[in-house]
Tab-separated table of C-alpha atoms in Angstrom:
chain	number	residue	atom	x	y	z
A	54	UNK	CA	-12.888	-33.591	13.217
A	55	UNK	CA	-10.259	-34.377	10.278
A	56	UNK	CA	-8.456	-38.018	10.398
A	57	UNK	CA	-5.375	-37.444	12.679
A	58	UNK	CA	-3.231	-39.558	9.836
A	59	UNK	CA	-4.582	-37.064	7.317
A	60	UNK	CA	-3.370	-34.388	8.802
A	61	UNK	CA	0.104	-35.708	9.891
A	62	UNK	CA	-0.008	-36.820	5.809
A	63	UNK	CA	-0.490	-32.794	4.875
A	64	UNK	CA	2.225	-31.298	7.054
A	65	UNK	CA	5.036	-33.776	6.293
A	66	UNK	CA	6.420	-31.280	2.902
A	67	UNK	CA	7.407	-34.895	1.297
A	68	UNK	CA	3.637	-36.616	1.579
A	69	UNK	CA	2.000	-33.834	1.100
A	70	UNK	CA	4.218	-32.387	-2.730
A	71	UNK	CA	3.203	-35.886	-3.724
A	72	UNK	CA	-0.451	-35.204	-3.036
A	73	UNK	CA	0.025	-32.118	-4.794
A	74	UNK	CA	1.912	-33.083	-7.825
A	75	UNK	CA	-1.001	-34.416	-9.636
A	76	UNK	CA	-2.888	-31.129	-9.216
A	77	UNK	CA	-0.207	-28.523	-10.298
A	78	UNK	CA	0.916	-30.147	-13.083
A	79	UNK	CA	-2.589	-30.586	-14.998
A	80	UNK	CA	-3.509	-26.984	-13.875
A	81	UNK	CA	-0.249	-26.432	-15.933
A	82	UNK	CA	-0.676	-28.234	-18.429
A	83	UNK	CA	-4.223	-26.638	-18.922
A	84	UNK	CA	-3.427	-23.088	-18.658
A	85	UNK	CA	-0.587	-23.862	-21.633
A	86	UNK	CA	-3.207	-25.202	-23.504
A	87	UNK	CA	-5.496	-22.826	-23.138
A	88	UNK	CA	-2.409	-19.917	-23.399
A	89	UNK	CA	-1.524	-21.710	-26.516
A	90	UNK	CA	-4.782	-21.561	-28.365
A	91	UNK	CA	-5.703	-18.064	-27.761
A	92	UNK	CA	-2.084	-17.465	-29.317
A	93	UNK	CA	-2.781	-19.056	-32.139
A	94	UNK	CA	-6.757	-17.654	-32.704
A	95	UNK	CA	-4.935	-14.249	-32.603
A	96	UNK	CA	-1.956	-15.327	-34.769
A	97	UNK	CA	0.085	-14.681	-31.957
A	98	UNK	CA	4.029	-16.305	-31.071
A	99	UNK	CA	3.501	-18.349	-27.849
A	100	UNK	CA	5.218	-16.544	-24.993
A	101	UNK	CA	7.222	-18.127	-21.952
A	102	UNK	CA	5.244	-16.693	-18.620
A	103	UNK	CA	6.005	-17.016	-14.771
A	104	UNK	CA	2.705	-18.742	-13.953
A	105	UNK	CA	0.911	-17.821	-9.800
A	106	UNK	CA	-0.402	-21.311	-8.956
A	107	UNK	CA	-3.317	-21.468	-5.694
A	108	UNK	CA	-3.696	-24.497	-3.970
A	109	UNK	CA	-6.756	-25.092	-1.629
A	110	UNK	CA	-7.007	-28.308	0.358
A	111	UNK	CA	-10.825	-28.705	1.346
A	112	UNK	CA	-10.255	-31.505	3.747
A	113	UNK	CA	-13.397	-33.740	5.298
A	114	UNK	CA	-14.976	-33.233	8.290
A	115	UNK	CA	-15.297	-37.132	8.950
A	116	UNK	CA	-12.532	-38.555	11.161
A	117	UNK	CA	-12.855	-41.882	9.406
A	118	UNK	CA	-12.559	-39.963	6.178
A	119	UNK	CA	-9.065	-39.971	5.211
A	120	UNK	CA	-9.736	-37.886	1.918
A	121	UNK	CA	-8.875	-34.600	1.115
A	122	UNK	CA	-9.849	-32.877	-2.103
A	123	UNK	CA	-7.163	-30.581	-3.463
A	124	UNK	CA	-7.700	-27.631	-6.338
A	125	UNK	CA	-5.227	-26.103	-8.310
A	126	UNK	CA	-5.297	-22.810	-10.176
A	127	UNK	CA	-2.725	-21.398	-12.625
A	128	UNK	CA	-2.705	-18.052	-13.895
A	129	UNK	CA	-0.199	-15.654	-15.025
A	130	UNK	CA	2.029	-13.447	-12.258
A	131	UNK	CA	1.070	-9.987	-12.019
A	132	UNK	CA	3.865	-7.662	-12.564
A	133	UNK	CA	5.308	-6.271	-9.380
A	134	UNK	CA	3.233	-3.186	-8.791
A	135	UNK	CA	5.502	-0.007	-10.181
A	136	UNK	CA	5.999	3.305	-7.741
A	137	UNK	CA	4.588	4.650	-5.859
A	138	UNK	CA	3.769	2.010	-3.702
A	139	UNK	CA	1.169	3.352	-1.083
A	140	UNK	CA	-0.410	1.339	2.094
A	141	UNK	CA	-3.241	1.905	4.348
A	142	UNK	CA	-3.410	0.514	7.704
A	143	UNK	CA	-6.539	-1.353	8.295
A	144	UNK	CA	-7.965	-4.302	9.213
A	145	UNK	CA	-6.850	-6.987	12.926
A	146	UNK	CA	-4.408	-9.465	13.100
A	147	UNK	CA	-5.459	-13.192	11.867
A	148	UNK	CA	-6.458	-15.452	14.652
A	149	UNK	CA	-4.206	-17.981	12.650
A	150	UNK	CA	-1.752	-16.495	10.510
A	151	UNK	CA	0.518	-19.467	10.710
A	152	UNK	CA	-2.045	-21.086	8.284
A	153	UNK	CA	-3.255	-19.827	4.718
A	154	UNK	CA	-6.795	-20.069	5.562
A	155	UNK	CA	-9.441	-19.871	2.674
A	156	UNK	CA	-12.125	-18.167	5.680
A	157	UNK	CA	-9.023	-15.374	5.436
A	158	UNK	CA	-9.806	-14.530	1.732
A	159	UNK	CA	-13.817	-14.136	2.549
A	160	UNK	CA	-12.524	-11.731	5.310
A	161	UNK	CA	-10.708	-9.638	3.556
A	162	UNK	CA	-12.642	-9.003	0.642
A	163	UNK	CA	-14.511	-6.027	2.044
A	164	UNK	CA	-11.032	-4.297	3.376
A	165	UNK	CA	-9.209	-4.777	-0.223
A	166	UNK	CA	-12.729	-2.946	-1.489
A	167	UNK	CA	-12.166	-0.015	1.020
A	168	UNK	CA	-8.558	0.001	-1.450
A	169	UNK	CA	-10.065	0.316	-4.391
A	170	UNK	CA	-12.085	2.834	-2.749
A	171	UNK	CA	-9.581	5.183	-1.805
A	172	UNK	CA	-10.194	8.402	-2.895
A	173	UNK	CA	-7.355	10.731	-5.085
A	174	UNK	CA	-4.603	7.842	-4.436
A	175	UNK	CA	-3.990	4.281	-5.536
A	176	UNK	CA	-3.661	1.871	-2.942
A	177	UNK	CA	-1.178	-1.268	-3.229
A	178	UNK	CA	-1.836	-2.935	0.207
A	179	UNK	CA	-3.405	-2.815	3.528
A	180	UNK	CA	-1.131	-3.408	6.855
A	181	UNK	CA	-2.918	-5.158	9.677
A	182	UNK	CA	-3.280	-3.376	13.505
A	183	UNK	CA	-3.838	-4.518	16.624
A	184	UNK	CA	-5.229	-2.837	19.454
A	185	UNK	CA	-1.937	-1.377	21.004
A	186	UNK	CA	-1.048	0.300	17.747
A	187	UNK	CA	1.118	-2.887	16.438
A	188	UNK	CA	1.894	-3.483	12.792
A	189	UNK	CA	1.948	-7.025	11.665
A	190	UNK	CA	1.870	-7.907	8.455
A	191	UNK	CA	-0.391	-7.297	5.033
A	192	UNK	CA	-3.650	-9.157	3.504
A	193	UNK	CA	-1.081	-10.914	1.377
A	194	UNK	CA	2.581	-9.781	2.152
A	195	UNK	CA	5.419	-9.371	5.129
A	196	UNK	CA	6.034	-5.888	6.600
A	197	UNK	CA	9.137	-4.169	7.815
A	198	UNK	CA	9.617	-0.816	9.366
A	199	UNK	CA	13.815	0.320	8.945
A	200	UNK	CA	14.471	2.582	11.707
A	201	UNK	CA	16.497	5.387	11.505
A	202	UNK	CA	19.644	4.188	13.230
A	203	UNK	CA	18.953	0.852	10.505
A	204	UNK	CA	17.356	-1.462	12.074
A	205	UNK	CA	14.724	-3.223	10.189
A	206	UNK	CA	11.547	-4.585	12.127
A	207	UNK	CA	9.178	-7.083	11.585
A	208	UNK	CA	7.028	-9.217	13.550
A	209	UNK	CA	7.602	-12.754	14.636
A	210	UNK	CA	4.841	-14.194	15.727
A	211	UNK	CA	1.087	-14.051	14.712
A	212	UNK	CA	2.295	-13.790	10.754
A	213	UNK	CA	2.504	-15.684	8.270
A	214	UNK	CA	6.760	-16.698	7.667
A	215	UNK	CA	6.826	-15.790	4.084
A	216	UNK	CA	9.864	-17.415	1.683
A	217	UNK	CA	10.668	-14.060	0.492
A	218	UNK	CA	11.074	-12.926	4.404
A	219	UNK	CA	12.943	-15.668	4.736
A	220	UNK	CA	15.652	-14.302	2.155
A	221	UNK	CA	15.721	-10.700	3.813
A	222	UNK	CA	16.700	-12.151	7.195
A	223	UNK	CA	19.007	-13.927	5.559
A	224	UNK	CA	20.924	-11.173	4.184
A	225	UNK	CA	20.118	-8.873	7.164
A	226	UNK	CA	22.490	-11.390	8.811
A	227	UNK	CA	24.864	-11.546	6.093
A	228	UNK	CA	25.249	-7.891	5.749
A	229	UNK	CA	24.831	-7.337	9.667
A	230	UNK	CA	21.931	-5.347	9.252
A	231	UNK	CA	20.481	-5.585	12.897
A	232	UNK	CA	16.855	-7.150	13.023
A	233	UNK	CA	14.601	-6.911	15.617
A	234	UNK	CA	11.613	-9.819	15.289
A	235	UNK	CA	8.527	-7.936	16.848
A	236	UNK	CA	5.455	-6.140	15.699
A	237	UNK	CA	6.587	-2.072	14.552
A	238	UNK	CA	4.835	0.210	16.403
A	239	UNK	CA	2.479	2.779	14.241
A	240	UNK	CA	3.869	5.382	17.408
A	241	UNK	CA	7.089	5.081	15.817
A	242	UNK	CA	5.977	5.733	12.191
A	243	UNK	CA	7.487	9.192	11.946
A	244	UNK	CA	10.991	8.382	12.865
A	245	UNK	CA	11.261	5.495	10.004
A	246	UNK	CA	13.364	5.976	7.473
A	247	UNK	CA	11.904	3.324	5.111
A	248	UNK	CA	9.942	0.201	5.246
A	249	UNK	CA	8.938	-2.154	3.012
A	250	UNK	CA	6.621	-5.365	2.071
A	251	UNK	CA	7.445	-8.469	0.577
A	252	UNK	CA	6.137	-11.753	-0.576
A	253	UNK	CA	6.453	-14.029	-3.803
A	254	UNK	CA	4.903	-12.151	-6.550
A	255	UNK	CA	6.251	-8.794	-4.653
A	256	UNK	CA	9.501	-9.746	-3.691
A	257	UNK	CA	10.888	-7.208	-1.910
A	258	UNK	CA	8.584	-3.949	-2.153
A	259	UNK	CA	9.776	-0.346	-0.809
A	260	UNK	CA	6.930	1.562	0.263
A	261	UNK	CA	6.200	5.219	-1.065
A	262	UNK	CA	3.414	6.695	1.917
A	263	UNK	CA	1.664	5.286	4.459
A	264	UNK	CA	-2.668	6.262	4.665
A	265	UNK	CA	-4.565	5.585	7.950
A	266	UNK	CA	-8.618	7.006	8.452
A	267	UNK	CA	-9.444	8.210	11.687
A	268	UNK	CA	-11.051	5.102	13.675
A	269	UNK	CA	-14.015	7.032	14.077
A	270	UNK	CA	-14.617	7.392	10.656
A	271	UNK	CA	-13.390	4.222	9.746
A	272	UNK	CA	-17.019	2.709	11.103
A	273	UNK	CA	-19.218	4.986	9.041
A	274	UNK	CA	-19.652	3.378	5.974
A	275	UNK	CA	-19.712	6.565	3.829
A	276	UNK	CA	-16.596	8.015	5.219
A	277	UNK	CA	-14.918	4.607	5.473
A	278	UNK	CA	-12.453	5.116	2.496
A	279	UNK	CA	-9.125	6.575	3.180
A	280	UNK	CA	-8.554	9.855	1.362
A	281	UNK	CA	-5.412	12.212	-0.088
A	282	UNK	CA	-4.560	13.959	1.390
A	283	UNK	CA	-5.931	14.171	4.494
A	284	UNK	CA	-5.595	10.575	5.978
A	285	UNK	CA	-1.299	10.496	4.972
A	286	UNK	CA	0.454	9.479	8.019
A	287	UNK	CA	4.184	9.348	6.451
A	288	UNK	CA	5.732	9.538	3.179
A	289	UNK	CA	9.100	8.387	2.053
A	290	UNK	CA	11.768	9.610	-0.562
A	291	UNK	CA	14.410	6.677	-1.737
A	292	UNK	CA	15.300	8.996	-4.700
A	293	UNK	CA	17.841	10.776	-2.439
A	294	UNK	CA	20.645	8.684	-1.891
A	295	UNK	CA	21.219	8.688	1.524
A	296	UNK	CA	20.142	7.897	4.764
A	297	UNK	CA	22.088	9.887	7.139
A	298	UNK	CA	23.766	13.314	6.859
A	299	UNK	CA	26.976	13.526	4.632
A	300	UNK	CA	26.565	9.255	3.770
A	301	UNK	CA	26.676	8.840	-0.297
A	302	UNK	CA	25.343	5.458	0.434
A	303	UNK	CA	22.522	4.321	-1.256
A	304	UNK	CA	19.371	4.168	1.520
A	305	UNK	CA	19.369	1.090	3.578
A	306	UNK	CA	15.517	0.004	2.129
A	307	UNK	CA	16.673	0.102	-1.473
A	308	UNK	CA	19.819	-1.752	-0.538
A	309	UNK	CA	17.675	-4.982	1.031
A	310	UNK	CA	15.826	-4.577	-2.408
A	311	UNK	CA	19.062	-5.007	-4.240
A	312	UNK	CA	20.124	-7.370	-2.230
């Protein structure tokens, strides 16, 4: 097992951004170097870029060890994925979602391939399911189901309590947009009137249409691969600007996004 005082050291936020300090800033510092000389090789201005920096903390498995050896990467952000932005359910809930587990990114490899997989439409993201038809969060993002009367949804527990979900609760509660904090249900998916994803590098995402295969076919490795348009559970229009009958008001998903 890991050194107790190692661990308390790594969740205290102001031992452990000293520990990673160090780290980010070289893997900075390197990525502008490296940025900077491909500018120059191709005679190009140097550019000012929102950098996505991973951090993995391989700790020891030696209780006297008090060591842990942290990695940085730096790359550039993605751009927010443009519409339509389609999901497939797929995939359980993490046994640990509280925690950004590397063993998490080995696991989901072979779902995110079933995405690229996807036959006649472009899949953004897959939504996690458990057993009783709850929806709890994506492979790398929050999820929210709004509910017709405009209630927004999301699960509490077993996620992971991203910064941008932090920020929608907050102005749910500023705007008094009620918020219930459970798991949607996929039963209710028809009666939505929006819902959405969010996380750092997506902020906050409406989605377009929501895919699910059949479970049976889910297992066959052939037929595995959701497909348009026969596995579409529930689309959804933000173009018309409304959400109830004879309200102007701009729909209550693209309003959060605003926000």
């Amino acid at each position: 097992t890991t050194s107790s005082s190692l661990l308390m050291s790594l969740s205290n936020p102001s031992t452990l951004r000293c520990r990673l300090n160090v780290p980010t800033k070289a893997a900075i510092q390197r990525y502008q170097q490296e940025n900077n000389r491909e500018n120059i090789n191709n005679n190009m201005e140097e550019e000012e870029v929102e950098l996505k920096l991973t951090v993995l903390v391989n700790l020891s498995n030696n209780a006297k060890d008090d060591v842990a050896t942290i990695y940085c990467h730096a790359t550039k952000l993605p751009p927010i994925p443009t519409p339509p932005i389609n999901i497939e359910i797929r995939g359980t809930p993490r046994p640990n979602a509280s925690v950004k587990d590397s063993s998490w990114v080995r696991q989901r490899t072979r779902l995110e391939s079933l995405l690229k997989q996807a036959q006649n439409i472009q899949l953004s993201e897959l939504v996690l399911k458990d057993n009783e038809d709850k929806l709890y969060e994506g492979s790398k993002s929050n999820f929210y189901a709004i509910q017709q009367d405009g209630t927004v949804v999301t699960a509490q527990d077993g996620v992971l309590h991203g910064t941008i979900r932090k920020l929608i609760l907050e102005v749910c509660r500023e705007h008094q947009i009620p918020v219930r904090l459970e798991p949607p249900s996929l039963g209710d998916v028809a009666t939505w009137q929006g819902a959405m994803l969010s996380s750092t590098s997506l902020l906050a995402l409406p989605i377009h249409a929501v895919y699910m295969r059949p479970p049976q076919a889910a297992l066959e490795p052939e037929h595995a691969a959701s497909r348009h348009p026969q596995d579409l559970l529930k689309t959804f229009n933000y173009n018309n600007n409304h959400h109830q009958d004879g309200d102007n008001t701009l729909c209550l998903t693209k309003q959060i996004q605003q926000w």
